[in-house]
Coordinates of C-alpha atoms and ligand atoms in Angstrom, one line a residue:
M168 CA -73.7 115.6 -144.4
T169 CA -73.3 115.9 -147.9
F170 CA -70.1 117.9 -149.9
A171 CA -73.0 120.2 -150.9
T172 CA -73.6 121.2 -147.5
L173 CA -70.4 121.9 -147.1
G174 CA -70.8 124.7 -149.2
L175 CA -68.6 123.5 -152.2
I176 CA -69.3 124.9 -155.6
E177 CA -71.0 123.2 -158.4
P178 CA -68.0 122.2 -160.7
L179 CA -66.4 120.6 -157.4
L180 CA -69.4 118.4 -156.3
R181 CA -69.5 117.6 -160.3
A182 CA -65.8 116.1 -160.4
L183 CA -66.7 114.6 -157.0
E184 CA -69.7 112.7 -158.0
T185 CA -67.7 111.4 -161.0
L186 CA -64.9 110.0 -158.6
G187 CA -68.0 107.9 -156.6
Y188 CA -66.8 110.6 -153.5
Q189 CA -70.7 110.3 -151.6
T190 CA -70.0 111.8 -148.2
P191 CA -67.6 113.6 -146.9
T192 CA -65.1 111.5 -144.4
P193 CA -64.2 112.7 -141.3
V194 CA -61.3 114.7 -141.8
Q195 CA -62.7 116.1 -144.7
A196 CA -66.3 117.5 -143.1
Q197 CA -64.1 119.4 -140.4
A198 CA -61.2 120.7 -142.8
I199 CA -63.3 121.8 -146.1
P200 CA -65.2 124.4 -144.2
A201 CA -62.4 125.5 -141.7
V202 CA -59.9 126.0 -145.3
L203 CA -62.7 127.6 -147.0
A204 CA -63.6 130.5 -144.2
G205 CA -59.6 131.3 -144.7
R206 CA -58.5 129.4 -141.4
D207 CA -55.0 127.8 -140.7
L208 CA -55.2 124.4 -140.2
M209 CA -52.9 122.1 -137.8
A210 CA -54.1 118.4 -138.8
A211 CA -53.5 115.0 -137.7
A212 CA -54.5 112.5 -140.3
Q213 CA -53.2 109.5 -141.7
T214 CA -53.0 108.4 -145.1
G215 CA -56.5 106.6 -146.5
T216 CA -58.7 109.4 -144.1
G217 CA -59.5 111.6 -147.1
K218 CA -56.9 114.1 -146.4
T219 CA -55.9 115.0 -150.1
A220 CA -59.4 116.2 -150.8
G221 CA -59.6 117.5 -147.2
F222 CA -57.1 120.2 -147.7
A223 CA -57.3 120.5 -152.1
V224 CA -60.6 120.7 -153.0
P225 CA -61.5 123.7 -151.3
L226 CA -57.8 125.4 -152.0
L227 CA -59.3 124.7 -155.4
Q228 CA -62.5 126.6 -154.6
L229 CA -60.9 129.7 -153.0
L230 CA -57.9 129.5 -155.9
A231 CA -61.1 130.0 -158.2
M232 CA -63.4 132.0 -156.6
E233 CA -60.8 134.5 -155.2
G234 CA -57.6 136.3 -156.0
P235 CA -55.6 137.7 -159.4
K236 CA -55.5 135.8 -162.7
V237 CA -51.7 133.9 -162.1
T238 CA -48.8 136.3 -163.4
A239 CA -45.6 134.7 -165.3
N240 CA -43.3 132.6 -163.2
S241 CA -45.8 133.1 -160.1
V242 CA -47.6 130.5 -157.7
R243 CA -51.0 131.0 -155.9
A244 CA -50.9 127.7 -154.4
L245 CA -48.6 125.6 -152.9
I246 CA -48.5 121.8 -152.1
L247 CA -45.3 120.4 -150.5
V248 CA -45.0 116.9 -150.3
P249 CA -41.7 114.9 -148.8
T250 CA -41.5 112.5 -151.8
R251 CA -41.5 112.3 -156.0
E252 CA -43.7 110.0 -156.0
L253 CA -46.3 111.5 -153.7
A254 CA -46.0 114.9 -155.5
E255 CA -47.1 112.7 -158.6
Q256 CA -50.3 111.3 -156.8
V257 CA -51.2 114.4 -154.9
H258 CA -51.0 115.8 -158.2
E259 CA -53.3 113.7 -159.9
S260 CA -56.2 114.3 -157.0
V261 CA -55.8 117.5 -157.7
R262 CA -56.3 117.7 -161.3
Q263 CA -59.1 115.2 -161.1
Y264 CA -60.7 117.7 -158.7
A265 CA -60.1 120.6 -160.9
E266 CA -61.4 118.8 -163.5
H267 CA -63.9 121.6 -164.1
L268 CA -62.2 124.6 -163.0
P269 CA -60.4 127.3 -165.0
L270 CA -57.4 126.6 -163.2
S271 CA -53.2 125.3 -163.8
T272 CA -52.0 123.0 -161.5
Y273 CA -48.6 121.0 -162.2
A274 CA -46.1 119.1 -160.2
V275 CA -42.3 119.4 -160.0
Y276 CA -39.6 117.5 -158.3
G277 CA -36.3 116.5 -158.5
G278 CA -34.7 113.2 -160.1
V279 CA -35.7 114.6 -163.8
S280 CA -34.8 117.3 -165.9
I281 CA -35.8 120.8 -164.3
N282 CA -35.2 122.6 -168.0
P283 CA -39.2 121.8 -168.9
Q284 CA -40.2 122.3 -165.4
M285 CA -39.0 126.1 -165.9
M286 CA -40.4 126.2 -169.1
K287 CA -43.9 124.9 -168.0
L288 CA -43.3 127.9 -164.8
R289 CA -43.2 130.5 -167.5
K290 CA -46.8 131.2 -167.7
G291 CA -47.3 131.1 -163.6
V292 CA -49.7 128.0 -162.3
D293 CA -52.5 128.6 -159.9
L294 CA -51.9 125.2 -157.9
L295 CA -48.3 123.8 -157.7
V296 CA -47.3 120.8 -156.3
A297 CA -43.8 120.1 -155.2
T298 CA -41.2 118.5 -153.5
P299 CA -38.9 121.5 -151.2
G300 CA -35.5 120.3 -153.0
R301 CA -36.6 121.4 -156.4
L302 CA -38.5 124.0 -155.7
L303 CA -36.1 125.8 -154.0
D304 CA -34.0 124.9 -157.2
L305 CA -36.4 126.3 -159.3
F306 CA -36.6 129.5 -157.3
R307 CA -32.7 130.2 -157.3
Q308 CA -32.9 129.9 -161.0
N309 CA -35.0 132.8 -161.0
A310 CA -38.2 130.1 -162.4
L311 CA -40.5 130.9 -159.2
K312 CA -41.6 133.7 -157.5
F313 CA -44.0 133.9 -154.3
N314 CA -45.2 137.2 -154.4
Q315 CA -49.0 135.9 -155.4
L316 CA -49.0 133.0 -153.1
Q317 CA -51.9 132.4 -150.6
T318 CA -52.3 129.1 -149.8
L319 CA -49.5 126.8 -148.6
V320 CA -49.9 123.5 -147.7
L321 CA -47.6 121.4 -145.9
D322 CA -48.6 117.4 -146.6
E323 CA -46.9 114.5 -144.5
A324 CA -44.8 117.1 -142.7
D325 CA -43.4 114.7 -140.4
R326 CA -41.5 113.1 -143.4
M327 CA -40.3 115.8 -144.9
L328 CA -38.7 116.6 -141.5
D329 CA -37.7 112.7 -141.3
L330 CA -35.8 113.2 -145.1
G331 CA -33.9 115.8 -143.6
F332 CA -35.7 118.5 -145.4
S333 CA -36.4 121.0 -142.3
E334 CA -33.4 123.3 -143.7
E335 CA -34.9 123.4 -146.9
L336 CA -37.9 124.3 -145.5
S337 CA -37.0 126.9 -143.3
N338 CA -35.3 128.5 -146.3
I339 CA -38.6 128.3 -148.6
Y340 CA -40.5 130.0 -145.4
R341 CA -38.0 132.7 -145.3
V342 CA -38.7 134.1 -148.8
L343 CA -42.9 133.4 -149.1
P344 CA -45.1 135.9 -148.2
K345 CA -46.3 136.8 -144.3
K346 CA -49.7 136.9 -145.3
R347 CA -51.2 133.9 -146.5
Q348 CA -52.8 131.1 -145.2
T349 CA -51.0 127.7 -144.2
L350 CA -52.3 124.3 -143.7
L351 CA -50.2 121.8 -142.3
F352 CA -50.7 117.9 -142.5
S353 CA -49.0 115.2 -140.6
A354 CA -49.8 111.1 -139.6
T355 CA -47.5 111.9 -136.2
F356 CA -47.2 115.1 -134.2
S357 CA -43.3 115.3 -132.6
D358 CA -41.5 118.1 -131.0
A359 CA -40.1 118.8 -134.6
I360 CA -43.3 118.8 -136.0
R361 CA -44.5 121.2 -133.2
L362 CA -41.9 123.8 -133.9
L363 CA -42.5 124.1 -137.3
A364 CA -46.5 124.7 -136.7
G365 CA -45.7 127.6 -134.1
Q366 CA -43.7 128.9 -136.4
M367 CA -45.7 128.4 -139.8
L368 CA -49.5 128.9 -138.4
N369 CA -50.7 131.6 -137.1
D370 CA -54.0 130.4 -134.6
P371 CA -54.5 127.5 -136.2
L372 CA -57.9 125.1 -135.8
S373 CA -56.3 122.1 -135.0
I374 CA -58.0 118.5 -136.5
E375 CA -57.7 114.8 -135.2
V376 CA -59.3 112.6 -137.4
S377 CA -57.8 109.5 -135.9
P378 CA -56.2 108.8 -132.5
R379 CA -52.4 109.6 -132.9
N380 CA -49.8 106.5 -133.2
V381 CA -52.3 104.3 -133.5
A382 CA -52.7 102.3 -136.8
A383 CA -56.0 101.9 -138.1
N384 CA -57.9 99.0 -136.2
T385 CA -59.1 97.3 -139.8
V386 CA -55.5 96.5 -139.5
K387 CA -54.8 92.7 -138.7
Q388 CA -50.9 92.6 -137.3
W389 CA -49.1 89.6 -136.5
V390 CA -45.2 89.4 -136.0
V391 CA -43.7 86.0 -137.3
P392 CA -40.1 85.6 -135.4
V393 CA -37.1 83.7 -137.4
D394 CA -33.7 83.8 -137.7
K395 CA -32.6 86.9 -139.8
K396 CA -30.7 84.1 -142.6
R397 CA -34.0 82.4 -142.9
K398 CA -35.9 85.9 -143.6
P399 CA -36.1 85.5 -147.7
E400 CA -37.0 82.2 -146.8
L401 CA -39.5 82.5 -144.6
F402 CA -40.9 85.0 -146.9
V403 CA -40.9 82.9 -150.2
H404 CA -42.8 79.6 -147.9
L405 CA -45.4 82.1 -146.9
L406 CA -45.8 83.8 -150.0
R407 CA -46.8 80.3 -151.5
K408 CA -48.5 78.5 -148.6
N409 CA -51.1 81.6 -148.5
H410 CA -51.2 82.2 -151.6
W411 CA -50.3 86.2 -151.2
K412 CA -51.6 87.8 -154.5
Q413 CA -50.5 91.2 -154.2
V414 CA -48.0 92.3 -151.8
L415 CA -46.2 95.2 -150.6
V416 CA -42.5 94.9 -149.1
F417 CA -41.0 97.0 -147.4
A418 CA -37.1 96.3 -146.4
K419 CA -34.5 98.4 -144.8
T420 CA -31.4 99.3 -146.9
R421 CA -31.5 99.7 -151.1
N422 CA -29.4 96.4 -151.2
G423 CA -31.9 94.5 -149.2
V424 CA -34.6 95.4 -151.9
D425 CA -32.6 94.6 -154.8
A426 CA -31.4 91.2 -153.1
L427 CA -34.9 89.7 -152.2
V428 CA -36.3 91.2 -156.0
E429 CA -33.4 89.2 -157.4
K430 CA -34.3 86.0 -155.4
L431 CA -38.2 86.6 -156.3
Q432 CA -37.3 87.0 -159.8
G433 CA -35.0 83.8 -159.9
L434 CA -37.8 82.0 -158.1
G435 CA -40.2 82.9 -160.9
V436 CA -42.6 85.3 -158.4
N437 CA -43.3 88.6 -160.4
A438 CA -41.4 91.0 -158.0
D439 CA -40.2 94.7 -158.7
G440 CA -38.2 97.1 -156.1
I441 CA -38.5 100.8 -155.4
H442 CA -35.5 102.7 -153.6
G443 CA -33.8 106.2 -153.4
D444 CA -30.9 105.1 -156.0
K445 CA -33.4 104.0 -159.1
P446 CA -34.0 106.6 -161.5
Q447 CA -37.8 108.3 -160.9
A448 CA -39.3 106.6 -164.2
T449 CA -37.9 103.4 -162.9
R450 CA -40.0 104.0 -159.8
Q451 CA -43.1 105.5 -161.1
R452 CA -43.1 102.9 -163.6
A453 CA -42.8 99.9 -161.2
L454 CA -45.5 101.5 -158.7
D455 CA -48.0 101.8 -161.7
R456 CA -47.7 98.2 -162.7
F457 CA -48.3 97.5 -159.1
K458 CA -51.3 99.1 -158.6
A459 CA -52.5 97.5 -162.1
S460 CA -51.5 94.6 -160.3
E461 CA -49.1 93.6 -163.1
V462 CA -46.3 93.1 -160.8
Q463 CA -47.2 90.9 -157.5
I464 CA -44.8 92.2 -155.4
L465 CA -43.1 95.2 -155.0
V466 CA -40.2 95.8 -152.6
A467 CA -39.8 98.6 -151.2
T468 CA -37.7 101.1 -148.9
D469 CA -39.2 103.9 -146.7
V470 CA -39.3 105.9 -149.5
A471 CA -42.6 104.4 -150.7
A472 CA -44.1 104.2 -147.4
R473 CA -45.8 107.1 -146.9
G474 CA -49.3 108.3 -148.5
L475 CA -48.9 106.9 -151.8
D476 CA -52.5 105.3 -152.4
I477 CA -53.1 101.6 -153.5
E478 CA -56.5 100.5 -154.0
D479 CA -57.2 97.5 -152.2
L480 CA -54.0 96.6 -150.9
P481 CA -54.6 93.3 -149.0
L482 CA -51.4 92.9 -147.0
V483 CA -48.4 94.9 -145.8
V484 CA -44.8 92.9 -145.4
N485 CA -41.9 94.2 -143.3
F486 CA -39.5 92.2 -144.2
D487 CA -37.1 94.3 -141.7
L488 CA -38.6 96.5 -138.9
P489 CA -38.1 100.2 -139.6
I490 CA -35.8 102.1 -137.5
V491 CA -38.5 104.8 -136.7
A492 CA -41.2 103.5 -134.9
E493 CA -43.4 105.7 -136.9
D494 CA -42.3 104.5 -140.0
Y495 CA -44.5 101.4 -138.9
I496 CA -47.8 103.0 -138.9
H497 CA -47.1 104.6 -142.3
R498 CA -46.2 101.3 -143.9
I499 CA -49.1 99.4 -142.5
G500 CA -50.9 102.5 -143.2
R501 CA -50.6 101.2 -147.0
T502 CA -53.7 98.8 -146.2
G503 CA -56.9 98.9 -144.5
R504 CA -57.5 102.2 -145.7
A505 CA -60.9 103.5 -146.1
G506 CA -62.2 101.2 -144.0
A507 CA -61.4 97.8 -145.8
T508 CA -59.7 95.3 -143.6
G509 CA -55.8 94.6 -144.3
E510 CA -52.7 92.5 -142.7
A511 CA -49.6 93.4 -142.0
I512 CA -46.9 91.1 -141.1
S513 CA -43.9 91.4 -139.7
L514 CA -40.3 88.9 -140.1
V515 CA -38.6 89.6 -137.0
C516 CA -35.5 88.7 -136.0
A517 CA -33.6 88.8 -132.3
D518 CA -31.8 92.1 -133.4
E519 CA -34.8 93.7 -134.0
V520 CA -36.1 93.5 -130.6
N521 CA -35.8 97.0 -129.5
L522 CA -37.5 98.2 -133.0
L523 CA -40.2 96.1 -132.3
S524 CA -40.7 97.2 -128.6
A525 CA -40.6 100.3 -129.8
I526 CA -43.1 100.0 -131.9
E527 CA -45.4 98.2 -129.5
M528 CA -44.9 101.3 -127.4
L529 CA -46.0 103.5 -129.8
T530 CA -49.1 101.8 -131.2
R531 CA -50.0 100.7 -127.4
Q532 CA -50.5 97.4 -128.5
T533 CA -48.7 94.2 -127.3
L534 CA -48.4 92.5 -131.4
N535 CA -49.5 88.6 -131.7
R536 CA -46.7 86.5 -132.4
H537 CA -47.3 83.6 -135.1
M538 CA -44.3 80.5 -135.2
E539 CA -44.2 80.0 -138.2
Q540 CA -43.5 75.2 -138.0
D541 CA -40.2 74.9 -139.3
F542 CA -39.0 78.1 -139.3
E543 CA -38.3 78.5 -135.1
P544 CA -35.9 80.8 -134.8
E545 CA -32.4 79.0 -133.0
H546 CA -31.9 83.0 -131.6
R547 CA -34.9 83.7 -129.7
V548 CA -37.0 86.7 -130.2
P549 CA -37.3 88.3 -126.4
D550 CA -40.6 88.8 -125.0
T551 CA -41.8 92.2 -125.7
D552 CA -45.5 94.3 -124.8
A553 CA -46.5 97.9 -125.3
S554 CA -45.0 98.8 -122.1
G555 CA -41.2 98.7 -123.6
Q556 CA -40.5 95.8 -121.5
V557 CA -37.9 93.5 -123.4
V558 CA -37.9 90.4 -121.3
K559 CA -33.9 90.2 -121.6
K560 CA -33.2 86.8 -120.6
P561 CA -34.7 84.4 -122.7
K562 CA -35.4 81.3 -121.6
K563 CA -34.0 78.4 -123.6
P564 CA -35.9 77.0 -126.1
K565 CA -37.5 73.9 -125.3
K566 CA -35.4 70.7 -127.1
P567 CA -38.3 68.9 -129.0
K568 CA -38.9 65.6 -127.8
A569 CA -37.5 62.8 -129.8
S570 CA -40.8 61.0 -130.5
G571 CA -44.4 62.4 -130.9
G572 CA -45.1 63.9 -127.1
G573 CA -44.6 67.1 -127.4
K574 CA -47.0 70.0 -128.6
R575 CA -46.5 71.7 -132.2
N576 CA -47.3 74.9 -132.8
L577 CA -50.6 74.1 -135.6
G578 CA -49.7 77.6 -137.5
K579 CA -53.0 79.4 -136.6
W580 CA -53.2 82.7 -137.2
V581 CA -54.0 84.9 -134.0
D582 CA -56.0 88.2 -134.8
S583 CA -54.5 91.0 -132.8
G584 CA -56.8 92.2 -130.6
E585 CA -58.5 96.0 -130.3
V586 CA -55.4 98.9 -130.4
A587 CA -55.9 101.6 -127.5
A588 CA -58.4 104.3 -128.1
D589 CA -57.6 106.6 -125.1
V590 CA -54.9 108.8 -126.9
P591 CA -54.6 112.2 -125.6
A592 CA -55.9 114.7 -127.7
I593 CA -53.0 117.7 -130.1
K594 CA -51.7 120.2 -127.2
P595 CA -52.1 123.8 -128.2
V596 CA -49.7 125.2 -130.5
R597 CA -46.9 127.0 -128.5
K598 CA -45.7 129.9 -130.6
V599 CA -41.9 129.2 -131.1
P600 CA -39.2 131.1 -132.3
V601 CA -36.6 129.4 -132.7
F602 CA -37.0 126.6 -135.8
N603 CA -34.4 124.2 -136.4
T604 CA -34.8 120.7 -136.4
G605 CA -31.8 119.7 -136.8
P606 CA -30.1 117.9 -140.1
R607 CA -31.6 114.4 -140.5
K608 CA -30.9 111.7 -142.7
R609 CA -31.8 112.1 -146.8
K610 CA -32.9 109.5 -149.4
P611 CA -34.0 106.5 -147.5
Ligands
AMP709 P1 -56.2 110.2 -148.9 O1 -56.2 109.5 -147.5 O2 -55.9 111.8 -149.6 O3 -55.2 109.4 -149.3 O4 -57.3 109.4 -149.4 C1 -57.2 107.8 -149.6 C2 -58.2 107.0 -150.7 O5 -59.9 107.5 -150.2 C3 -58.5 107.4 -151.8 O6 -58.3 106.9 -152.6 C4 -59.4 108.8 -152.1 O7 -59.1 108.6 -153.7 C5 -60.7 108.2 -151.4 N1 -61.2 109.2 -151.0 C6 -60.8 110.5 -150.5 N2 -62.0 111.2 -149.7 C7 -62.9 110.1 -150.0 C8 -64.7 110.3 -150.3 N3 -65.3 111.4 -149.4 N4 -65.2 109.2 -150.7 C9 -64.7 108.1 -150.7 N5 -63.4 107.6 -151.0 C10 -62.7 108.9 -150.9

């Protein structure tokens, strides 16, 4: 199959060729004809599957071939994304795909001055990428109208709900034209997402390109049990021992990010951090420098976990496990993309055993453990498995014998094995009248 056989026009084919896209990925093969045919979509696709081109390319074709010229302050297609970084990234992809088309595109998000955005929207834009909060601000200040809107895309919809955007989404939904095409992309499908889909989609085509809640099986995953207070020391030890070159590290809190970055920088390691408290420009600069390999270690909260496309990232380290098990899949989805192999290592302390158990249940695999020599925890991490069982009363670790005799852990890494493939498909979307997914935490 080629992009030409999917019915794409020449200017788009030329742009894809320049980008080196030769064959459509599975999500593209399914989504492109459906979007061109005007269908609504409900797609379960993880980042790294090529989903951005899956929706953006046919969308650009529709904008180029159909519909009126955009008028002042109007938008014809809207892509909603959860974070500023993702807005920039999706817009950059859109710009590349639209290179040979006479269409205007733009991205708006919070954390930067609203005035230049208002100015830019005066003439109207064909395709707008936006975060929900800033979009509503612009709408309320009359900088935006939706009467020309023909297509709405919700990208990383589950993440938008996790970040507490459900109220913004329902406010946006209320002011959009009822007659429109809607495409919903989500890595995971919780009940809240199904409610959203029931409200927003009209007879959608369901697409699922990878099993639900299963990480790419090109990612080797390990857990290293360790005492909480020794995590920074263990991280530095592993970094040096394994000569890690480029690592994306996830920490739970903003303070955790800052503390680890400070420690690494203090040791002369080239590290930077991103989290919700940092100004947008600083976050973007850190990310750009990491992508360009000018920064070796990027430490982030989950704000950076979704959708960020970093080419050939070999390693993700979970310095802390995520509170929400699904975030584990998104975090480790930064590596092993587009068929490449990657590694994901989690430093797990006894306190985190329930989080580990939830991750194993969700991903239906028992993560292999690797005990790092000299870092064996005093507070043992109880055994867990994919059934969700935690062995609550662990046996006391054997005391090492005074001389020789006892077996030592030789520090071998073991592959985590295959992940479960028999995951049920998405249930058909039901129409549900109410849409209230409840407030959640914002800004991780
Ligand atoms: P996404 O899942 O949209 O974030 O895309 C993941 C990565 O795959 C990005 O670097 C894309 O540029 C790349 N990509 C998307 N589609 C293709 C394709 N058909 N062939 C090669 N690379 C692709």
